[in-house]
Amino acid sequence: MISSTTKVQSPLIQQLRHGLEPEQFKNAWLDIVEGWRRRELWATLGLHDVRQRYRRSTLGPFWITISMGVMVFALGLLYGQIFGQELHEYLPFLAAGFVIWGLLSEMILGGCSTFISAEGMIRQLNAPVSIYAYREVWSAVIAFAHNIWIFFAVAWWYDVGLSWNALWVLPAVLILLINGFWMSLFFGLLSARFRDVPLIIGSVVQVLFFMTPVIWRPEMLPDRALFLQLNPFYHMVEILRAPMLGQTPAFENWLAVLLIAVFGWAITLFFYSAYRWRIAYWV
Amino acid sequence: MASITLEQVSVSFPVYSSATRSIKNRLIQSATGGQIRSESGSDRISVVQALQDINLRLESGDRIGLVGHNGAGKTTLLRVLGGIYEPNEGRVSIKGSTVPLFDISLGMDPESTGYENIVLRGLYLGLSRSQMRARLEEIAEFTELGDFLNLPIRTYSAGMRMRLAFAVSTSVAPDILLIDEGIGAGDAAFLQKASERLKLFTEQVSIIVLSSHSEALISKMCTKAVLMEHGRVVGAGTTAEVLEQYRESRDGPLKAPEPEAEASREPETQPEQAGVTALGGASSEGTPEERADWADRTAHLLRERRWQDVDLDRLVNEVESLAHPHPRTQ
């Protein structure tokens, strides 16, 4: 039966009322916990996603490594000249930045298609929908694991010293993944309902790439500009890049990233409990 | 003990067009107080009431057949029973592990080998990798695919894929099994073997809900049936009773046409045609010219997304008569 509502009682408000029942919060939390329990499934799916992109090519996913390598060397030589940088310092900096940026952008851009690309499965499988967010994060991690070798190669070639600071890498990666997970849930949810969100996010991420010190150094700015401090990606890149280059990560960067995680998760949990049940209808 | 209880469940879908999915339009709408919406009718959000006020209680041992026309809400109901759609209103409580078997070859990875796909399908069904490895041999044997299982399944024929999917899907019995349409399973020799396995498999399941257009299948597998129409449950009881009711509801309008209702549906567009339809008796049995004309108009309406102007009942009948051409009894 099809009826057209003449005066639409805004469906968003209507749905929100249903979504804000306290039991929905519990369900959303259970969905995430249950999703973690199904890790064998999403780990396999994430792996297939990566393999799918490079299927039947001779080198397979190592094309990820190669294209990252080409990019780092070409841009490294070019911008090293433009900025008048010493290559032995600039190339490791650039390689680390690129690899981290790759992880972040993959999690956000992939996150936008979290639910859209899983349309068929969401409508047929009674699994917790959070598994699709885990899957996106996991395939970003797999790509990261391929890219990181470029950094290792550059670091070995230019003899980047190893220090105890390198231990900061682990918690940094962990907090980035925790942030990536809420982004994947949040942007995935938003994109499932509003289909131009992925396009908006796509162009924002592109602009942010140039606004974030990946190819340029923060020190190159005349004085620490406000827009740098307000850029969340600056802090996220910095907490991982500093230990990779053997430096101690700055307290302010870690504080910023922790705040992003707390606020991001608070907003995501709110939206996820309110609208998780609508995802199957939206896709 | 497995059970499913539905209390006053309603499900409605907003039909989103690209206009309503766009953030820009939503922002403009809120800024202009919804004026755009009232200016052009096509921008309204149409709402499809897929299920309305459903009350059902399924208990262990139930074998339920869902019957009804296309678009009556059978698939939506199955999705609610499987916990995929959470209803807008009403309460659903599901006890027991549930497996929806809607598309039997869902999520097969064409680049992976047969063995890998067996494990993958098992993961979909909620089993662990090690549980699947334990069953691998038995499943592989049942498929009779031999060395093909070491090849990527993109090299398989449709029948071979079906065998594989069938073998995995029936290897673990859940508490509640939801089936949409029949499960096909390859060639005749395999069918015999498959039906034995299906029988053994279904005996272990506490609750089965099967949605199908095949009355033979429903009467063979189900002890109870539920008849749906326009998103409502209009009949429930033993299979024989409900199938009888279904036949009546389907063929009834043929014996007793409703000229007034038919005419009032499209009064200004085709008055003479409506008269002809009424005389002809069945809405889907007008003259070939009338049918062609009606089809053109309906296609036009659908393209314009003017859902509310489409004669739904007739559309459903016409589509069904394409799939099951059967002689009408006057």
XYZ file of C-alpha atoms in Angstrom:
613
model
C 0.000 0.000 0.000
C 1.399 3.311 -1.022
C 0.236 6.522 0.432
C 1.704 9.929 0.100
C 1.704 11.898 3.293
C 0.485 15.357 2.536
C 1.884 16.953 5.669
C 5.066 15.118 6.461
C 5.650 14.920 10.153
C 9.364 15.118 9.667
C 10.466 11.487 9.460
C 13.793 12.374 11.007
C 12.078 13.616 14.154
C 9.751 10.629 14.148
C 12.627 8.197 13.871
C 14.654 10.042 16.443
C 11.875 9.622 18.970
C 11.947 5.856 18.474
C 15.725 5.832 18.435
C 16.092 7.710 21.700
C 14.406 5.071 23.802
C 16.942 4.049 26.439
C 16.950 0.440 25.310
C 18.286 1.540 21.924
C 21.481 2.671 23.598
C 21.962 -0.747 25.081
C 21.245 -2.340 21.711
C 23.786 -0.115 19.990
C 26.413 -1.040 22.540
C 25.583 -4.737 22.208
C 25.812 -4.356 18.438
C 29.382 -3.107 18.762
C 30.386 -5.756 21.302
C 28.730 -8.518 19.294
C 30.443 -7.167 16.175
C 33.828 -7.624 17.821
C 32.907 -11.225 18.586
C 32.355 -11.846 14.876
C 35.924 -10.771 14.084
C 36.707 -13.846 12.032
C 33.990 -12.786 9.619
C 34.941 -9.140 9.200
C 38.649 -9.907 9.129
C 38.026 -12.255 6.208
C 35.783 -9.741 4.466
C 38.324 -6.942 4.908
C 41.057 -9.141 3.477
C 38.831 -10.008 0.515
C 38.163 -6.309 -0.090
C 41.867 -5.640 -0.445
C 42.466 -8.733 -2.558
C 39.489 -7.895 -4.746
C 41.058 -4.612 -5.806
C 44.212 -6.297 -7.067
C 42.844 -9.630 -8.177
C 44.713 -11.500 -10.847
C 47.474 -8.909 -10.997
C 50.891 -10.509 -10.639
C 51.989 -8.468 -7.647
C 48.561 -8.310 -6.032
C 48.250 -6.002 -3.047
C 51.932 -5.142 -3.302
C 50.856 -2.606 -5.878
C 49.797 -0.608 -2.823
C 53.408 -0.639 -1.682
C 54.749 0.199 -5.110
C 52.438 3.106 -5.819
C 53.197 4.546 -2.405
C 56.914 4.138 -3.110
C 56.693 5.921 -6.451
C 54.709 8.740 -4.878
C 57.119 9.233 -1.989
C 60.204 9.294 -4.207
C 58.770 11.539 -6.917
C 57.236 14.058 -4.511
C 60.213 13.754 -2.187
C 62.661 14.792 -4.879
C 60.400 17.562 -6.191
C 59.402 19.150 -2.900
C 62.821 18.567 -1.404
C 64.108 20.869 -4.154
C 61.265 23.384 -3.867
C 61.565 23.702 -0.109
C 65.353 23.389 -0.175
C 65.370 20.470 2.257
C 68.060 17.952 2.977
C 66.858 14.671 1.485
C 68.123 12.527 4.356
C 65.789 14.402 6.667
C 62.995 15.221 4.293
C 62.390 11.812 2.703
C 61.794 9.886 5.984
C 59.534 12.728 7.122
C 57.563 12.596 3.890
C 57.342 8.788 3.815
C 56.052 8.639 7.393
C 53.545 11.412 6.720
C 52.243 9.777 3.560
C 51.851 6.381 5.158
C 49.940 7.825 8.119
C 47.824 10.020 5.875
C 47.019 6.939 3.799
C 45.705 5.168 6.898
C 43.595 8.135 8.013
C 42.086 8.949 4.639
C 41.389 5.287 3.925
C 39.491 4.992 7.209
C 37.428 8.118 6.534
C 36.750 7.643 2.830
C 36.205 3.911 3.250
C 34.101 4.723 6.289
C 31.676 6.678 4.112
C 30.867 3.528 2.167
C 30.706 1.324 5.278
C 27.007 0.612 4.989
C 26.360 1.632 1.399
C 28.714 -0.976 -0.024
C 27.370 -3.670 2.295
C 23.810 -3.106 1.126
C 23.156 -6.671 -0.007
C 24.515 -8.221 3.153
C 22.753 -5.859 5.537
C 19.394 -6.789 4.057
C 20.021 -10.506 4.132
C 22.202 -11.201 7.109
C 21.077 -10.798 10.688
C 24.554 -9.902 11.891
C 25.341 -6.793 13.952
C 25.864 -3.941 11.510
C 29.001 -2.794 13.313
C 30.867 -5.617 11.556
C 30.893 -3.484 8.403
C 32.663 -0.683 10.256
C 35.213 -3.133 11.674
C 35.698 -4.434 8.164
C 36.467 -0.972 6.737
C 38.952 -0.225 9.516
C 40.563 -3.607 9.055
C 41.059 -3.202 5.318
C 42.625 0.208 6.016
C 44.977 -1.533 8.459
C 45.909 -4.104 5.825
C 46.731 -1.356 3.332
C 48.741 0.407 6.067
C 50.700 -2.773 6.683
C 51.666 -2.769 3.012
C 52.574 0.928 2.942
C 54.684 0.942 6.068
C 57.453 -0.953 4.249
C 58.170 2.141 2.183
C 58.859 4.010 5.391
C 61.049 1.178 6.682
C 63.034 1.183 3.435
C 63.553 4.952 3.514
C 64.368 4.937 7.233
C 66.909 2.177 6.735
C 68.500 3.891 3.740
C 68.873 7.239 5.518
C 69.766 5.619 8.798
C 66.972 7.047 10.967
C 68.012 6.281 14.500
C 65.933 3.894 16.556
C 65.178 5.050 20.084
C 62.880 4.207 22.973
C 60.524 6.770 21.544
C 59.562 4.185 18.941
C 57.481 2.488 21.650
C 55.034 5.379 21.304
C 54.099 3.978 17.905
C 51.865 1.271 19.332
C 49.574 3.399 21.483
C 49.486 5.966 18.659
C 48.310 3.418 16.104
C 45.780 2.115 18.599
C 44.240 5.513 19.300
C 44.145 6.274 15.563
C 42.219 3.044 14.969
C 39.838 3.869 17.802
C 39.236 7.212 16.119
C 38.957 5.559 12.729
C 36.295 3.242 14.054
C 33.970 5.977 15.207
C 34.542 7.840 11.951
C 33.621 4.736 10.029
C 30.406 4.273 12.021
C 29.485 7.941 12.007
C 30.232 8.819 8.402
C 28.900 5.454 7.263
C 25.596 6.180 8.976
C 25.417 9.711 7.610
C 26.346 8.600 4.094
C 23.737 5.845 4.065
C 21.034 8.437 4.609
C 22.458 11.386 2.669
C 24.191 10.192 -0.425
C 26.172 13.341 -1.040
C 28.036 13.024 2.243
C 30.756 10.804 0.684
C 31.307 13.434 -2.004
C 31.507 16.236 0.535
C 33.895 14.268 2.736
C 35.957 13.386 -0.327
C 36.615 16.996 -1.216
C 37.158 18.034 2.399
C 39.774 15.320 2.854
C 41.495 16.423 -0.337
C 41.746 20.003 0.906
C 42.865 18.853 4.344
C 45.713 16.950 2.782
C 47.241 20.236 1.699
C 46.343 21.998 4.936
C 48.017 19.311 7.033
C 51.786 19.168 7.346
C 52.426 16.039 5.305
C 54.512 17.408 2.438
C 55.498 20.544 4.350
C 56.858 20.842 7.844
C 55.025 22.600 10.667
C 58.179 24.674 11.268
C 57.858 26.186 7.795
C 54.900 28.248 8.932
C 56.144 31.690 10.092
C 54.485 31.378 13.476
C 52.433 28.475 14.731
C 49.229 29.315 12.933
C 45.894 28.791 14.599
C 44.555 26.797 11.680
C 47.270 24.260 12.263
C 46.268 23.765 15.888
C 42.605 23.530 14.936
C 43.256 20.891 12.312
C 42.532 17.522 13.935
C 44.536 15.751 11.273
C 47.674 17.625 12.254
C 47.508 16.099 15.732
C 46.613 12.653 14.462
C 49.488 12.607 11.988
C 51.905 14.062 14.512
C 51.392 11.550 17.351
C 52.438 8.723 15.062
C 55.017 10.472 12.909
C 57.065 11.809 15.795
C 57.882 8.392 17.307
C 58.418 6.907 13.845
C 61.160 9.507 13.317
C 62.570 8.826 16.758
C 61.194 11.948 18.449
C 59.084 12.231 21.564
C 55.467 12.979 20.691
C 54.235 16.310 22.040
C 51.804 16.283 24.926
C 49.472 18.746 23.196
C 49.123 16.425 20.184
C 48.198 13.476 22.352
C 45.767 15.562 24.353
C 44.070 16.733 21.153
C 43.766 13.212 19.775
C 42.363 11.892 23.050
C 39.802 14.698 23.065
C 38.858 13.902 19.480
C 38.360 10.268 20.463
C 36.169 11.113 23.446
C 34.007 13.654 21.625
C 33.866 11.586 18.453
C 32.721 8.525 20.329
C 30.166 10.472 22.346
C 28.573 11.915 19.205
C 28.805 8.619 17.357
C 27.234 6.615 20.173
C 24.383 9.107 20.298
C 23.710 8.921 16.560
C 24.382 5.213 16.397
C 21.884 4.374 19.103
C 19.330 6.712 17.568
C 19.643 5.629 13.961
C 21.310 2.209 13.876
C 17.930 0.528 13.403
C 17.216 2.647 10.303
C 20.329 1.531 8.432
C 18.629 -1.517 6.924
C 15.919 0.774 5.561
C 18.315 3.353 4.171
C 20.728 1.233 2.185
C 12.835 -23.389 23.302
C 12.694 -21.183 20.282
C 9.897 -18.685 19.899
C 9.034 -15.507 18.083
C 6.445 -13.017 19.258
C 5.263 -10.039 17.272
C 2.951 -7.529 18.920
C 1.279 -4.850 16.830
C 4.232 -4.547 14.547
C 4.176 -1.885 11.853
C 6.868 -1.147 9.320
C 6.878 1.759 6.917
C 9.472 2.829 4.413
C 10.048 6.349 3.316
C 10.804 6.199 -0.410
C 13.841 8.384 -0.842
C 14.508 10.008 -4.152
C 17.807 11.683 -4.887
C 16.088 14.948 -3.947
C 15.254 13.811 -0.428
C 18.635 12.211 0.037
C 20.411 15.449 -0.689
C 21.556 17.537 2.214
C 21.233 20.705 0.157
C 17.544 20.162 -0.396
C 16.944 19.406 3.235
C 18.701 22.579 4.268
C 16.728 24.642 1.771
C 13.535 22.987 2.953
C 14.155 23.885 6.534
C 15.140 27.406 5.557
C 12.035 27.987 3.488
C 9.668 26.312 5.878
C 8.854 23.463 3.560
C 7.561 25.616 0.724
C 9.398 23.700 -1.939
C 7.758 20.553 -0.835
C 4.263 21.915 -1.175
C 5.002 23.440 -4.562
C 5.963 20.297 -6.417
C 4.238 17.082 -5.532
C 7.048 14.800 -6.604
C 9.328 16.087 -3.864
C 7.122 14.771 -1.126
C 8.433 11.812 0.770
C 6.146 8.945 -0.103
C 5.722 6.419 2.614
C 5.137 2.772 1.862
C 3.282 1.054 4.645
C 4.852 -2.362 4.261
C 3.471 -3.996 7.404
C 0.585 -2.916 9.539
C -0.422 -4.121 12.946
C 0.954 -7.641 12.772
C 0.397 -9.953 15.728
C 1.988 -13.364 15.533
C 3.251 -15.949 17.930
C 5.454 -18.751 16.639
C 6.537 -21.602 18.846
C 8.758 -24.638 18.618
C 7.541 -27.129 16.066
C 5.803 -24.540 13.940
C 6.143 -24.842 10.179
C 4.631 -21.704 8.800
C 3.983 -20.865 5.174
C 3.612 -17.231 4.176
C 1.354 -16.650 1.208
C 0.134 -13.521 -0.492
C 0.447 -11.492 -3.648
C 3.667 -9.808 -4.619
C 4.093 -6.741 -2.495
C 1.862 -8.089 0.244
C 4.718 -7.768 2.726
C 5.983 -11.349 2.917
C 9.662 -10.534 2.495
C 9.428 -7.569 4.837
C 7.814 -9.783 7.464
C 10.595 -12.348 7.054
C 13.152 -9.587 7.558
C 11.392 -8.482 10.711
C 11.338 -12.078 11.962
C 15.060 -12.302 11.235
C 15.790 -9.124 13.181
C 17.027 -7.298 10.093
C 14.288 -4.694 10.073
C 13.465 -3.184 13.406
C 9.814 -2.084 13.213
C 8.714 1.535 13.645
C 6.038 0.466 16.075
C 5.272 -2.592 18.094
C 7.422 -5.168 19.815
C 9.400 -8.075 18.490
C 10.959 -10.737 20.653
C 13.016 -13.508 19.113
C 14.399 -16.390 21.159
C 16.813 -18.772 19.515
C 19.475 -18.614 16.827
C 18.049 -17.429 13.552
C 19.302 -18.021 10.047
C 17.691 -16.134 7.177
C 18.120 -18.073 3.929
C 17.032 -15.435 1.455
C 19.680 -15.524 -1.182
C 21.394 -18.852 -0.816
C 24.545 -17.737 -2.627
C 24.919 -14.473 -0.717
C 28.435 -13.236 -0.211
C 30.297 -15.888 -2.159
C 33.670 -14.573 -3.204
C 34.258 -15.483 -6.856
C 38.053 -15.264 -6.532
C 38.291 -17.662 -3.608
C 38.355 -21.411 -3.969
C 35.456 -23.700 -3.200
C 36.982 -24.658 0.149
C 37.545 -21.033 1.115
C 33.964 -20.219 0.224
C 32.685 -23.052 2.373
C 34.475 -21.527 5.334
C 33.324 -18.013 4.383
C 29.685 -19.074 4.211
C 30.069 -20.729 7.580
C 31.347 -17.453 9.040
C 28.260 -15.720 7.655
C 26.104 -18.252 9.435
C 27.808 -17.327 12.696
C 30.162 -20.282 13.029
C 33.838 -20.025 13.794
C 36.666 -20.958 11.485
C 37.584 -24.020 13.530
C 33.986 -25.236 13.624
C 33.890 -24.962 9.854
C 37.161 -26.830 9.415
C 35.661 -29.710 11.357
C 32.755 -29.871 8.948
C 34.716 -29.159 5.815
C 35.154 -32.759 4.775
C 31.521 -33.706 5.210
C 30.359 -30.670 3.241
C 32.907 -31.199 0.495
C 31.806 -34.777 0.131
C 28.165 -33.831 -0.129
C 28.786 -31.316 -2.927
C 30.437 -34.059 -5.068
C 32.579 -31.328 -6.593
C 35.864 -33.156 -5.951
C 38.936 -31.336 -7.219
C 36.877 -28.376 -8.373
C 36.854 -27.277 -4.742
C 40.475 -26.222 -5.187
C 39.572 -23.838 -8.021
C 38.213 -20.302 -7.629
C 34.469 -20.477 -7.862
C 34.299 -18.010 -10.731
C 35.115 -21.067 -12.835
C 32.000 -22.852 -11.559
C 28.721 -23.201 -13.369
C 25.594 -21.805 -11.699
C 24.528 -25.316 -10.711
C 27.862 -26.052 -9.072
C 27.703 -22.855 -7.066
C 24.216 -23.766 -6.011
C 25.403 -27.157 -4.778
C 28.126 -25.549 -2.746
C 25.838 -22.941 -1.217
C 23.173 -25.527 -0.492
C 25.597 -27.908 1.166
C 26.953 -25.234 3.511
C 23.618 -23.667 4.318
C 22.147 -26.992 5.348
C 25.157 -28.185 7.313
C 24.206 -26.513 10.584
C 20.656 -26.411 11.836
C 19.630 -23.157 13.555
C 16.680 -22.848 15.937
C 14.754 -20.676 13.544
C 15.007 -20.869 9.782
C 13.555 -18.221 7.489
C 13.293 -19.098 3.813
C 12.289 -16.761 1.015
C 11.025 -18.663 -2.038
C 12.139 -22.204 -2.723
C 15.661 -23.450 -2.473
C 16.752 -24.668 -5.872
C 19.625 -27.100 -5.960
C 21.031 -28.049 -9.325
C 20.337 -31.061 -11.499
C 17.882 -33.899 -11.016
C 20.269 -36.468 -9.545
C 21.421 -33.939 -7.006
C 17.864 -32.867 -6.276
C 17.000 -36.313 -4.920
C 19.999 -36.228 -2.621
C 19.265 -32.620 -1.717
C 15.673 -33.238 -0.733
C 16.761 -36.000 1.645
C 19.271 -33.696 3.218
C 16.768 -30.872 3.349
C 14.330 -33.163 5.132
C 16.934 -34.227 7.665
C 17.996 -30.634 8.102
C 14.530 -29.192 8.556
C 13.656 -31.855 11.095
C 16.292 -30.416 13.407
C 14.991 -26.863 13.128
C 12.395 -25.758 15.701
C 10.667 -23.075 13.688
C 10.542 -22.695 9.935
C 8.948 -19.783 8.155
C 8.731 -20.238 4.407
C 7.534 -17.624 1.994
C 6.618 -18.974 -1.414
C 4.261 -18.712 -4.348
C 4.348 -22.457 -4.797
C 1.276 -23.918 -3.132
C 2.700 -27.395 -3.590
C 5.826 -26.510 -1.648
C 3.856 -24.829 1.127
C 1.459 -27.732 1.557
C 4.365 -30.169 1.532
C 6.518 -28.390 4.091
C 4.173 -26.414 6.296
C 1.540 -27.288 8.832
C 0.258 -23.757 9.296
C -0.015 -20.826 6.993
C -0.494 -17.093 7.136
C -2.145 -15.103 4.375
C -0.982 -11.537 3.873
C -2.532 -8.719 1.926
C -1.400 -5.117 1.762
C 0.885 -5.556 4.737
C -1.738 -7.061 6.988
C -2.355 -10.597 8.127
C -5.770 -11.427 6.714
C -5.861 -15.107 7.492
C -4.074 -17.639 9.660
C -4.721 -21.277 10.336
C -3.949 -24.684 8.904
C -2.294 -24.789 5.510
C -5.358 -26.152 3.726
C -7.678 -23.481 5.116
C -5.388 -20.604 4.339
C -4.526 -21.813 0.852
C -8.251 -22.081 0.152
C -8.714 -18.509 1.370
C -5.776 -17.411 -0.758
C -7.264 -18.986 -3.874
C -10.561 -17.285 -3.165
C -8.977 -13.901 -2.638
C -7.016 -14.291 -5.823
C -9.765 -15.585 -8.045
C -12.673 -13.935 -6.253
C -12.630 -10.649 -8.134
C -12.869 -12.637 -11.360
C -16.190 -14.139 -10.432
C -17.606 -11.012 -8.885
C -16.168 -7.952 -10.550
C -16.458 -4.603 -8.834
C -17.344 -2.189 -11.613
C -17.824 0.827 -9.320
C -14.477 0.427 -7.667
C -12.789 -0.150 -10.984
C -14.426 2.850 -12.578
C -13.782 5.198 -9.709
C -10.079 4.520 -9.838
C -9.423 6.247 -13.099
C -12.582 8.169 -13.764
C -11.284 11.209 -15.575
C -8.574 9.564 -17.610
C -10.331 6.584 -19.160
C -14.064 6.455 -18.556
C -14.919 4.227 -21.537
C -12.054 1.908 -20.850
C -13.182 1.457 -17.293
C -16.597 0.492 -18.605
C -15.051 -2.020 -20.943
C -13.040 -3.445 -18.085
C -16.107 -3.810 -15.976
C -17.970 -5.589 -18.773
C -14.980 -7.770 -19.514
C -15.064 -8.863 -15.915
C -11.378 -9.097 -15.001
C -9.173 -6.081 -14.650
C -6.251 -7.885 -16.194
C -8.269 -9.373 -19.006
C -9.299 -6.300 -21.013
C -8.854 -6.108 -24.740
C -5.241 -6.217 -25.893
C -5.458 -2.540 -26.881
C -6.766 -1.589 -23.467
C -4.053 -3.561 -21.737
C -1.332 -1.997 -23.854
C -2.757 1.425 -23.196
C -2.973 0.746 -19.481
C 0.588 -0.546 -19.437
C 1.809 2.633 -21.160
C 0.029 4.829 -18.670
C 1.294 2.841 -15.709
C 4.846 2.896 -16.995
C 4.542 6.647 -17.354
C 3.236 7.035 -13.806
C 5.993 4.832 -12.437
C 8.643 6.766 -14.267
C 7.217 9.963 -12.802
C 7.239 8.269 -9.407
C 3.570 9.063 -8.907
C 3.060 5.929 -6.862
C -0.257 7.056 -5.470
C -1.849 7.173 -8.942
C -0.885 3.650 -9.915
C -3.554 0.971 -9.831
C -1.562 -1.305 -7.601
C -3.881 -4.286 -7.476
C -4.002 -4.506 -11.194
C -0.272 -4.040 -11.522
C 0.327 -6.917 -9.146
C -2.142 -9.086 -11.059
C -0.560 -8.270 -14.378
C 2.921 -9.009 -13.134
C 1.790 -12.252 -11.587
C 0.031 -13.347 -14.747
C 3.363 -12.885 -16.517
C 4.977 -15.357 -14.166
C 2.096 -17.818 -13.839
C -0.106 -17.725 -16.912
C -3.075 -19.858 -15.944
C -6.532 -20.231 -17.475
C -9.134 -18.077 -15.753
C -12.373 -19.659 -14.653
C -15.334 -17.434 -15.339
